[in-house]
Tab-separated table of C-alpha atoms in Angstrom:
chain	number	residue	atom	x	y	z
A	1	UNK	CA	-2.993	-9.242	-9.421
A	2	UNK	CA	-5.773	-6.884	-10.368
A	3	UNK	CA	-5.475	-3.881	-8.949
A	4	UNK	CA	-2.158	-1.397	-7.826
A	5	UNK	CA	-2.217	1.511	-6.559
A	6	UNK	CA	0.443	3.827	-6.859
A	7	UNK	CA	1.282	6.460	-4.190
A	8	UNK	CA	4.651	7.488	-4.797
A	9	UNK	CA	6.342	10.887	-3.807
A	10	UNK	CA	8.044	12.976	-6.522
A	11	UNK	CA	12.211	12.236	-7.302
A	12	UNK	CA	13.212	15.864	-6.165
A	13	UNK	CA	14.975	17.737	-8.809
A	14	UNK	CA	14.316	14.718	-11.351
A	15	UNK	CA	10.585	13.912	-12.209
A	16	UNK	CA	7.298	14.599	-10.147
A	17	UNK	CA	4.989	12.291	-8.567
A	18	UNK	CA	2.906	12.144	-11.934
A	19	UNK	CA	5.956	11.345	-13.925
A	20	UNK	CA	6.912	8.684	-11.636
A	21	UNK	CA	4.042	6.975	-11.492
A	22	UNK	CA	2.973	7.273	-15.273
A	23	UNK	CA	6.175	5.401	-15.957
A	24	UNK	CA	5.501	2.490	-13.178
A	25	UNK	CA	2.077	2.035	-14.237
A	26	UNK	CA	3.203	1.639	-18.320
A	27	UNK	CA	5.332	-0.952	-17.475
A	28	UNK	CA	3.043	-2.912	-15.288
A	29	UNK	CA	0.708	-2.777	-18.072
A	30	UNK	CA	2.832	-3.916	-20.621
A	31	UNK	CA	3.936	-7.078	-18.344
A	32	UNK	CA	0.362	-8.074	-17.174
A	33	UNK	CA	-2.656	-5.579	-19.255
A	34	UNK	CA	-4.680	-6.934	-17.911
A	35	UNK	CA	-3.748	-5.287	-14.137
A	36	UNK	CA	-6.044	-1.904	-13.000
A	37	UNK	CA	-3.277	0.721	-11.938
A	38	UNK	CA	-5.216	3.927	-9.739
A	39	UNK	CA	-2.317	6.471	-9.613
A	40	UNK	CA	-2.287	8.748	-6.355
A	41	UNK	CA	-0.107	11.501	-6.881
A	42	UNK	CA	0.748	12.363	-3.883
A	43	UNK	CA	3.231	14.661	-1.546
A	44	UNK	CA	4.404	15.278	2.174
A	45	UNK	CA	3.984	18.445	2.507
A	46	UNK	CA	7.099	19.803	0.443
A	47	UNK	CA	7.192	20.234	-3.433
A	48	UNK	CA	3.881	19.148	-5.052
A	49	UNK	CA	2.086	19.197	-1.884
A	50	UNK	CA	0.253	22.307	-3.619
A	51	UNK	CA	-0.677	20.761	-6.833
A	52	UNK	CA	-1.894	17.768	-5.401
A	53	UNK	CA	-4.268	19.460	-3.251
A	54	UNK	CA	-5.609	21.657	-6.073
A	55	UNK	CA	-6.244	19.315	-7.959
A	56	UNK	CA	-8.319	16.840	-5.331
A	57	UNK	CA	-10.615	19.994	-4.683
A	58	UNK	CA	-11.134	21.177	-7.627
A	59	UNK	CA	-9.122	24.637	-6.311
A	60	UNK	CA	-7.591	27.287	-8.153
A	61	UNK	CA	-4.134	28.644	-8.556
A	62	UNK	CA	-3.564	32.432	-8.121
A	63	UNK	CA	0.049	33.524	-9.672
A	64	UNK	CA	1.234	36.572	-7.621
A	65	UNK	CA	4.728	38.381	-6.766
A	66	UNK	CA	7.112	37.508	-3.733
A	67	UNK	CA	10.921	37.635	-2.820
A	68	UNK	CA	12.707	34.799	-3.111
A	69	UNK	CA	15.108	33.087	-0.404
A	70	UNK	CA	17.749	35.730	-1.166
A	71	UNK	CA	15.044	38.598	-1.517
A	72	UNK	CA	14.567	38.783	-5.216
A	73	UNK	CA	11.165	39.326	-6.101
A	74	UNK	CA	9.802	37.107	-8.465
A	75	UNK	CA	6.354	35.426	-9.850
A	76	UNK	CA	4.975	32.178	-7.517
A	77	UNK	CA	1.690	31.264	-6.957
A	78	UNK	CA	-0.341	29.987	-3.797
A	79	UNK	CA	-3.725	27.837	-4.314
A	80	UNK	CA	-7.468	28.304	-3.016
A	81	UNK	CA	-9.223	24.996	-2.589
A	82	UNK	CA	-12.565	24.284	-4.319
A	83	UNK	CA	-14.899	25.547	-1.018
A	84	UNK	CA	-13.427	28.753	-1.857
A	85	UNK	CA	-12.618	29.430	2.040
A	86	UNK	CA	-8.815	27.881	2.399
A	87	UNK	CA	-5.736	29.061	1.706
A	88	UNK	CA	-2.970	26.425	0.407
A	89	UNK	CA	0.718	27.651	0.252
A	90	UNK	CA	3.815	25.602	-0.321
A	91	UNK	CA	6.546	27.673	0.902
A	92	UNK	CA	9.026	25.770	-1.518
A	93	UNK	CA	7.280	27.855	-4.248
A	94	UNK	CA	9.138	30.804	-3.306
A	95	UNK	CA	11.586	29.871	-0.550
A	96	UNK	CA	12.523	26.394	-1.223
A	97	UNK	CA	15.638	25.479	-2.553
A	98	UNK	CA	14.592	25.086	-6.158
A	99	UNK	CA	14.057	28.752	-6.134
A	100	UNK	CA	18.079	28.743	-6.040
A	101	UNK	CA	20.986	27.590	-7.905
A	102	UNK	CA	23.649	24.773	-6.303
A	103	UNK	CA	26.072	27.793	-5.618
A	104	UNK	CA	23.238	30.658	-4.460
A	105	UNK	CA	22.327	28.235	-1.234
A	106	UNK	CA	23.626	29.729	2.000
A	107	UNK	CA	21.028	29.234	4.759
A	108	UNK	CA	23.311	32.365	6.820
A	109	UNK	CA	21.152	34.763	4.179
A	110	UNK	CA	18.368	32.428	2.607
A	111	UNK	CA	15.109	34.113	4.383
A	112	UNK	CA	11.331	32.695	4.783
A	113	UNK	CA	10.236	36.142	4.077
A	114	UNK	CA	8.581	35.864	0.535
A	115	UNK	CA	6.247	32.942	2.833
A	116	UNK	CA	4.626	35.627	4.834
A	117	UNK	CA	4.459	37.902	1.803
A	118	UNK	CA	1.835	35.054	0.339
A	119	UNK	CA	0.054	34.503	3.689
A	120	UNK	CA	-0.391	37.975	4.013
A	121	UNK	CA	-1.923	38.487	0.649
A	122	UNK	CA	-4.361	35.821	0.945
A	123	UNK	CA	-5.121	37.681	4.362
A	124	UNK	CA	-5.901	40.982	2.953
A	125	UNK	CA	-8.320	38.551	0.237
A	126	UNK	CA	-10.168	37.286	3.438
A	127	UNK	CA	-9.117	34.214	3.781
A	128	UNK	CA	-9.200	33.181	7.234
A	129	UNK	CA	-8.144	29.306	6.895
A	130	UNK	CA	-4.795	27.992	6.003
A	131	UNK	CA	-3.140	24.994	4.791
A	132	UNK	CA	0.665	25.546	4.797
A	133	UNK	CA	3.115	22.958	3.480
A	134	UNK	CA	7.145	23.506	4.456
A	135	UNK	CA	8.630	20.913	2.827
A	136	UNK	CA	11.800	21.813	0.979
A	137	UNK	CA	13.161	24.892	1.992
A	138	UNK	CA	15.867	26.497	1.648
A	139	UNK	CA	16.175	28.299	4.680
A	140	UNK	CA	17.294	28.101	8.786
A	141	UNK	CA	16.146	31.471	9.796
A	142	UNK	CA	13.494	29.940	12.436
A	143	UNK	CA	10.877	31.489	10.492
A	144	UNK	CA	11.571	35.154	11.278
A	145	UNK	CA	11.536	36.167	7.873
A	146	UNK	CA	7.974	35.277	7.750
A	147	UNK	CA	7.165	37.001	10.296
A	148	UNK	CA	8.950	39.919	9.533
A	149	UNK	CA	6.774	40.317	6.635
A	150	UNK	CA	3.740	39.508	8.951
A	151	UNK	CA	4.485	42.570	10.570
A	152	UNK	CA	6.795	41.427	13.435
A	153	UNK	CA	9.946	43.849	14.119
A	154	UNK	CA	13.426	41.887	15.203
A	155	UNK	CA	15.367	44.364	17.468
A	156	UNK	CA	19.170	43.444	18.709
A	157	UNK	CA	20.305	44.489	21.934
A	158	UNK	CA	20.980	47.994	20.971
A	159	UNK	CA	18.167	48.324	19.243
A	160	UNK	CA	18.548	48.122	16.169
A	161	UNK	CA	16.429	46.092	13.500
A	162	UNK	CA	17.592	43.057	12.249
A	163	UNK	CA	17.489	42.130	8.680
A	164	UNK	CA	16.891	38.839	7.014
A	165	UNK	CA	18.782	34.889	7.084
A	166	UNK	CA	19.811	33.025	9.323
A	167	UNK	CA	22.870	34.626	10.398
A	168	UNK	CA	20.347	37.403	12.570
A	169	UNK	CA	19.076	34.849	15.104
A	170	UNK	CA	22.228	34.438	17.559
A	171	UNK	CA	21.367	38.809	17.371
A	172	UNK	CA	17.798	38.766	18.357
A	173	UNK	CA	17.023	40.430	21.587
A	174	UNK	CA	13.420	41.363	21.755
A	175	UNK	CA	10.669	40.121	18.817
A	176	UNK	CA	7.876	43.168	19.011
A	177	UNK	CA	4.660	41.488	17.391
A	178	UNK	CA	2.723	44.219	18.252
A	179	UNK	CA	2.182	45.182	14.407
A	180	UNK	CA	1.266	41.716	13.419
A	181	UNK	CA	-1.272	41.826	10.587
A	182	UNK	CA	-4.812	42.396	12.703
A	183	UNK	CA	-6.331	39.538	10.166
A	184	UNK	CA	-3.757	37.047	12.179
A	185	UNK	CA	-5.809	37.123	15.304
A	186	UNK	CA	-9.001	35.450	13.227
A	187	UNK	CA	-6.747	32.978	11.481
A	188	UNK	CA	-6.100	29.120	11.520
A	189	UNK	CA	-2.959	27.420	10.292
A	190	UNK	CA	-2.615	23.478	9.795
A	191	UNK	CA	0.670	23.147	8.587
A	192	UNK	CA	1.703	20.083	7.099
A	193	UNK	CA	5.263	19.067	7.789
A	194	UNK	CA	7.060	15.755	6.988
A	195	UNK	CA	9.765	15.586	9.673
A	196	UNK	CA	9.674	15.598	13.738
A	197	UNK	CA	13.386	17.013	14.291
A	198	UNK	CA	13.307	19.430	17.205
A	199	UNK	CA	14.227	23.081	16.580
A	200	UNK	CA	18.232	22.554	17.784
A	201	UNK	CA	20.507	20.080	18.909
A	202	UNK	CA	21.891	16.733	17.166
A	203	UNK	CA	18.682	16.132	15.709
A	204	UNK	CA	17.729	19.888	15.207
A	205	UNK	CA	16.970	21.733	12.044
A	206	UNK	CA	20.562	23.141	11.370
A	207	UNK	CA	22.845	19.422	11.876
A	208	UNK	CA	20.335	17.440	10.162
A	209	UNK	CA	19.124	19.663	7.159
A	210	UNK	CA	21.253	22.653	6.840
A	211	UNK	CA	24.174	21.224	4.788
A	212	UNK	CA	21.938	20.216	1.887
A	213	UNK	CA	20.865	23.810	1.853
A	214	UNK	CA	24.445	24.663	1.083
A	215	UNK	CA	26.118	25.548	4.940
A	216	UNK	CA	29.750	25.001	5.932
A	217	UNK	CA	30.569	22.767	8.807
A	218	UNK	CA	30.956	26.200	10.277
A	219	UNK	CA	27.702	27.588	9.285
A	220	UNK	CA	26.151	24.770	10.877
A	221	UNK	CA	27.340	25.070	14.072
A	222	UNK	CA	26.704	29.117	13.951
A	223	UNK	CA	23.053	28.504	12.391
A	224	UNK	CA	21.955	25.674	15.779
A	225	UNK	CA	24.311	28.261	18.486
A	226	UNK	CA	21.646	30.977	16.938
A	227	UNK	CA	18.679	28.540	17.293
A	228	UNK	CA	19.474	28.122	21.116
A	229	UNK	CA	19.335	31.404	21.637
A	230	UNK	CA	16.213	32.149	20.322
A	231	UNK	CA	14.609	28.615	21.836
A	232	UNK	CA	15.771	30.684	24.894
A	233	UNK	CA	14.403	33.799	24.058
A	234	UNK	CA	10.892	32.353	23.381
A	235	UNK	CA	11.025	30.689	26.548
A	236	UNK	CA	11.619	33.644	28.476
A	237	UNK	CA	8.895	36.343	26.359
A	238	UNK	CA	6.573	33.124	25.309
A	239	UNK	CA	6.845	30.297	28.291
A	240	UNK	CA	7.122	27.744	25.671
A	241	UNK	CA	9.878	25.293	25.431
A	242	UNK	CA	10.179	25.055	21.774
A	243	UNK	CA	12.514	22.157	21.813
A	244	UNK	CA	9.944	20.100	22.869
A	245	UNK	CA	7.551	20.905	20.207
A	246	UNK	CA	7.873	18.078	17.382
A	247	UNK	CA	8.329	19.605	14.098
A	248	UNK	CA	9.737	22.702	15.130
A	249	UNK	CA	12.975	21.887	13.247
A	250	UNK	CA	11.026	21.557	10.044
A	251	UNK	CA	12.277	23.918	7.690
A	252	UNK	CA	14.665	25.127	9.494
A	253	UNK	CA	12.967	26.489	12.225
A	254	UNK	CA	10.007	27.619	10.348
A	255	UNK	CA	7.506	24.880	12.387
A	256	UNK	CA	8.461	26.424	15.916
A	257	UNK	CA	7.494	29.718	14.289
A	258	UNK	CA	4.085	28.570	13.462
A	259	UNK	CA	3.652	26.719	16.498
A	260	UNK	CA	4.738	29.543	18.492
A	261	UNK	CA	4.202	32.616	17.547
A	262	UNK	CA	1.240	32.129	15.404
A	263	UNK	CA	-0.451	29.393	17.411
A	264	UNK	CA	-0.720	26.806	14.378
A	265	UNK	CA	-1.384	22.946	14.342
A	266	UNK	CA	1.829	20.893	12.845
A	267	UNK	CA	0.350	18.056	11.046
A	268	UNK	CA	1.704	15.084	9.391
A	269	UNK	CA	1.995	15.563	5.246
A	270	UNK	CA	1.511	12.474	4.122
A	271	UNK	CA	-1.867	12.031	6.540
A	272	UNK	CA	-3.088	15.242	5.369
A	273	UNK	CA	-2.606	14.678	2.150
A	274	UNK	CA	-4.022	11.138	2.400
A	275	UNK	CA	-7.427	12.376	3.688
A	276	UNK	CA	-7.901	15.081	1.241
A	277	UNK	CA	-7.238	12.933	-1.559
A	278	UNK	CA	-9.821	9.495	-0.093
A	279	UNK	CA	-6.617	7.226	0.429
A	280	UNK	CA	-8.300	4.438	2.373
A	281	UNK	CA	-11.249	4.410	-0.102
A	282	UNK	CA	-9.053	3.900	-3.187
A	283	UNK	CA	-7.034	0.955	-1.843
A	284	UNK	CA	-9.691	-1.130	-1.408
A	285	UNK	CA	-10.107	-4.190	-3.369
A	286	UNK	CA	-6.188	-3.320	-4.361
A	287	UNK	CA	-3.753	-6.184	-4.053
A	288	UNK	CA	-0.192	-4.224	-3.962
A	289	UNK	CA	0.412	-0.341	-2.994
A	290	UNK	CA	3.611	1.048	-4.584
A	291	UNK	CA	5.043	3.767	-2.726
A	292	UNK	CA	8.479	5.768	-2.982
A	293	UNK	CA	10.885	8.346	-3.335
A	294	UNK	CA	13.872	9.852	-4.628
A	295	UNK	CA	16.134	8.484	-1.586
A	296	UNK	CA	15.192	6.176	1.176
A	297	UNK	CA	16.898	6.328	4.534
A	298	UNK	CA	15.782	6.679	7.730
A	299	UNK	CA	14.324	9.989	7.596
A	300	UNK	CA	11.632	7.911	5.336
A	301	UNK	CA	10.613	6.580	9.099
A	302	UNK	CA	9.949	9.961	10.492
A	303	UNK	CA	6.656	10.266	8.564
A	304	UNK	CA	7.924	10.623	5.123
A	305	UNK	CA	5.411	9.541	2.438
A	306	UNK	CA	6.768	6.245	2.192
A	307	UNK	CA	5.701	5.628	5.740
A	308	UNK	CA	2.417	6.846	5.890
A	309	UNK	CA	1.529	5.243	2.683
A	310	UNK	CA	2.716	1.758	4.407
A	311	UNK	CA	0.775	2.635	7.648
A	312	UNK	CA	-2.795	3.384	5.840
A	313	UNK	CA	-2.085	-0.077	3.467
A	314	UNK	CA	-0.882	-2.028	6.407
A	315	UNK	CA	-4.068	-1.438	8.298
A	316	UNK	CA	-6.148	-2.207	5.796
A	317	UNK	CA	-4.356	-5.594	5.276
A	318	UNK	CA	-2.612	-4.550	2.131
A	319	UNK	CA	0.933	-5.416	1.279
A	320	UNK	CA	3.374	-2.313	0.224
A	321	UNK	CA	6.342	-2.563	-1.815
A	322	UNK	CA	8.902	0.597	-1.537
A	323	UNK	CA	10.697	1.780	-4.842
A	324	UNK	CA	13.646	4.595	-4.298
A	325	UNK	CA	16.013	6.199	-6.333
A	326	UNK	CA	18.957	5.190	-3.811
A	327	UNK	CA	18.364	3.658	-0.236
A	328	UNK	CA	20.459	3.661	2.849
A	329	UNK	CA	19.570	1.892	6.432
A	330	UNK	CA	18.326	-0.499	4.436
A	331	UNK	CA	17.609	-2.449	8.206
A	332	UNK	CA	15.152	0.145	9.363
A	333	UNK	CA	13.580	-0.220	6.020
A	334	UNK	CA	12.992	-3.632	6.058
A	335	UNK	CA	12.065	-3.241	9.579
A	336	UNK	CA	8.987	-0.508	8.789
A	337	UNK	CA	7.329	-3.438	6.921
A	338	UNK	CA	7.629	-3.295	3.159
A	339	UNK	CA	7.155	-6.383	1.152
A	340	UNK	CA	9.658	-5.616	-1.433
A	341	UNK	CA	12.426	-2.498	-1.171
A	342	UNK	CA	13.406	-2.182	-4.549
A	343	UNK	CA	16.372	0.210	-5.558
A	344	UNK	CA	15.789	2.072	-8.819
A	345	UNK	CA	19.667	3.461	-9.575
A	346	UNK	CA	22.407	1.676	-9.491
A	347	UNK	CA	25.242	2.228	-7.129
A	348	UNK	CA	27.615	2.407	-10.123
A	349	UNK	CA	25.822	5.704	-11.615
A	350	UNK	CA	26.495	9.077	-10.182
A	351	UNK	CA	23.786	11.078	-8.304
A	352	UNK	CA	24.218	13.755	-11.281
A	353	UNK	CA	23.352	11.110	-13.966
A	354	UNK	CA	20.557	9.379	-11.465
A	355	UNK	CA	19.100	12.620	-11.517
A	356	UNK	CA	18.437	13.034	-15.270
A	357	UNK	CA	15.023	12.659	-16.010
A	358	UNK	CA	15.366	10.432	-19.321
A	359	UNK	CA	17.983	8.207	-17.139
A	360	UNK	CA	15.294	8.270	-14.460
A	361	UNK	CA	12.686	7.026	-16.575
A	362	UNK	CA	14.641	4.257	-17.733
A	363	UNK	CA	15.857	2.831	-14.489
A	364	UNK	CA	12.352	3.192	-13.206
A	365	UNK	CA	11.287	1.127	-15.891
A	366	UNK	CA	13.523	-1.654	-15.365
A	367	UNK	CA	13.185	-1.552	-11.607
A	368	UNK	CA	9.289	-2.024	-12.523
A	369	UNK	CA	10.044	-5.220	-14.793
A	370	UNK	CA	12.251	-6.510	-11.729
A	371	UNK	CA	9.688	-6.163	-9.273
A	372	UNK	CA	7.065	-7.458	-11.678
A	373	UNK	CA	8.529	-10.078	-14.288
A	374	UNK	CA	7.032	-13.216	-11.513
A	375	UNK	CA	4.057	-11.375	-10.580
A	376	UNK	CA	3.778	-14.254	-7.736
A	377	UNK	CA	0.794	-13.699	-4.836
A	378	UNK	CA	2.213	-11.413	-1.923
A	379	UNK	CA	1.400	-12.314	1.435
A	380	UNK	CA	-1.147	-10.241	3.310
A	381	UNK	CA	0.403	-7.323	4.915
A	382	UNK	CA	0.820	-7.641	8.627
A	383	UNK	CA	3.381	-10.659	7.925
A	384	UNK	CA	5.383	-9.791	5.264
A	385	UNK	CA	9.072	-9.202	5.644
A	386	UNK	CA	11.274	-7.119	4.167
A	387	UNK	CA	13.594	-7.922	1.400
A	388	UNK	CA	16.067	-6.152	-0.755
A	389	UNK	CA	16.291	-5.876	-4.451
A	390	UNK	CA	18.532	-3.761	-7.089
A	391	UNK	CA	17.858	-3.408	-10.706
């Protein structure tokens, strides 16, 4: 082989897309030096979604103040791209759950509020066009802390306004966006999202996402009861059925927000990301794309990076090989296409020493010296089939 490219999504809470790929690409070289690597880093839309597209522009980082998921303020930063006209926030800057410890995560208070503080400072700066990635949150409040600080007003049935988390949406009676920010009206959203769950049900933000954001069984089932109500709410005042929107779930709740209430475009991460940074003109000529994450499963197939990396290679007759810390529905995997699934961690390690970053490196290197110690010709892309490997 003489040419890789690496695309490969960041091991949340371990290393970063950079990392990841600086330690893939040492290896390779030290089996075969002779082998071009082009790293990619790349994102979905979540963490380093912001960094990635700063960099690609040539944009600029602003460091401001916002509150936190639990309303703390504290220092974050949003991005302006390189044309000097567009906007980029990551919302897991300030609400995502980084922002919060393993014990502080409680999606009934967590609030997206600190997201709209950002967009509306970039408003009152004139910027008029957005790019807003929602990856890794820590919230379910369907977005209504954003738009509380956009200048919407929650009122109960008494009343009475509402304060922040999830635990107000079952209490929602009327949303007043009468003193939305003026700016708003002028303004164009793409947000980039990396999942297609609808906004409640079995599928819906608060079953699928919520219990990694620290809910109860309990909380759970409160957090999607409160999401039906306000799907039925904005049915009634908006004439939109927001369960049918795909995406809405993202974040818990805070795509139907966007789609709704601020008439924005929900946009694959990966494919964003991938046109910004010249994807399909950097693979050519390669022979192998590496892709990967921190765990593969079958949310990978709902437009994860993994899967759009696979989809841009596959097209252009490439063959894709899939390293992740852990992988489940290992079936589905093998069914997407990859030539190679190799798992970095073994099973025999605990997810709080997989996690460590020197640990990380390590297995990472070995996985690399598995997948690469033959170096044999892969077939062409469109017939490969799948196949297994742990280091």
């Amino acid at each position: 082989m003489k040419k890789i490219v690496l695309a490969i999504d960041s091991f949340k809470g371990c290393l970063t897309s950079e990392e990841v790929e600086q330690c893939v690409a040492e290896e390779i070289h030290r089996l075969h030096p002779q082998c071009q690597t082009v790293a990619i880093p790349i994102a979905d839309g979540g963490e380093g979604m912001l960094d990635t597209l700063i960099n690609a522009m040539q944009g600029q980082i602003i460091y401001t103040r916002a509150h936190d998921p639990l309303m703390r303020m504290r220092t974050t930063r949003y991005g302006i791209l390189g044309n000097q006209q567009t906007a980029v926030i990551e919302m897991a800057e300030i609400n995502g759950l980084t922002t919060l410890s393993p014990t502080e995560r409680n999606p009934m208070e967590t609030s997206t509020y600190g997201t709209g503080e950002l967009i509306k400072e970039a408003l009152e700066k004139g910027f008029r066009r957005f790019i807003i990635g929602i990856g890794g949150s820590a919230t379910n409040d369907a977005g209504m802390g954003m738009m509380q600080a956009l200048g919407a007003r929650l009122y109960d049935k008494e009343g009475n306004e509402l304060g922040q988390g999830g635990k107000i949406m079952k209490h929602i009676a009327r949303i007043d966006l009468n003193l939305l920010h003026p700016a708003l009206k002028e303004t164009s959203f793409t947000v980039a999202c990396d999942v297609q769950n609808p906004f409640y049900g079995p599928q819906g933000a608060a079953y699928v996402f919520a219990k990694q954001k620290g809910a109860t069984d309990e909380q759970i089932h409160l957090l999607d009861k409160g999401m039906q109500h306000l799907a039925r709410l904005i049915e009634q005042d908006f004439h939109i059925y927001i369960n049918e929107v795909k995406g809405a779930g993202a974040a818990g709740g805070l795509g139907g927000a966007f789609h709704v209430l601020l008439k924005s475009r929900l946009q694959s991460g990966i494919e964003l990301l991938l046109d910004t940074v010249g994807f399909d003109e950097q693979i050519k000529d390669a022979d192998l794309v590496i892709t990967g994450e921190g765990k593969a499963d079958r949310q990978t197939c709902e437009g994860k990076v993994p899967a759009g990396v696979l989809k841009r290679a596959t097209k252009a007759g490439i063959p894709t090989l899939l390293l992740a810390g852990k992988t489940e529905d290992r079936d589905l995997l093998e069914k997407m296409g990859f030539c190679r699934i190799i798992q970095i961690s073994p099973d025999t390690l605990s997810p709080e020493q997989a996690i460590q970053p020197d640990i990380a490196r390590e297995n990472i290197r070995k996985a690399t010296q598995c997948a690469f110690k033959t170096m044999q010709p892969l077939p062409p892309a469109p017939h490969v089939s799948g196949h297994q490997e742990q280091a």
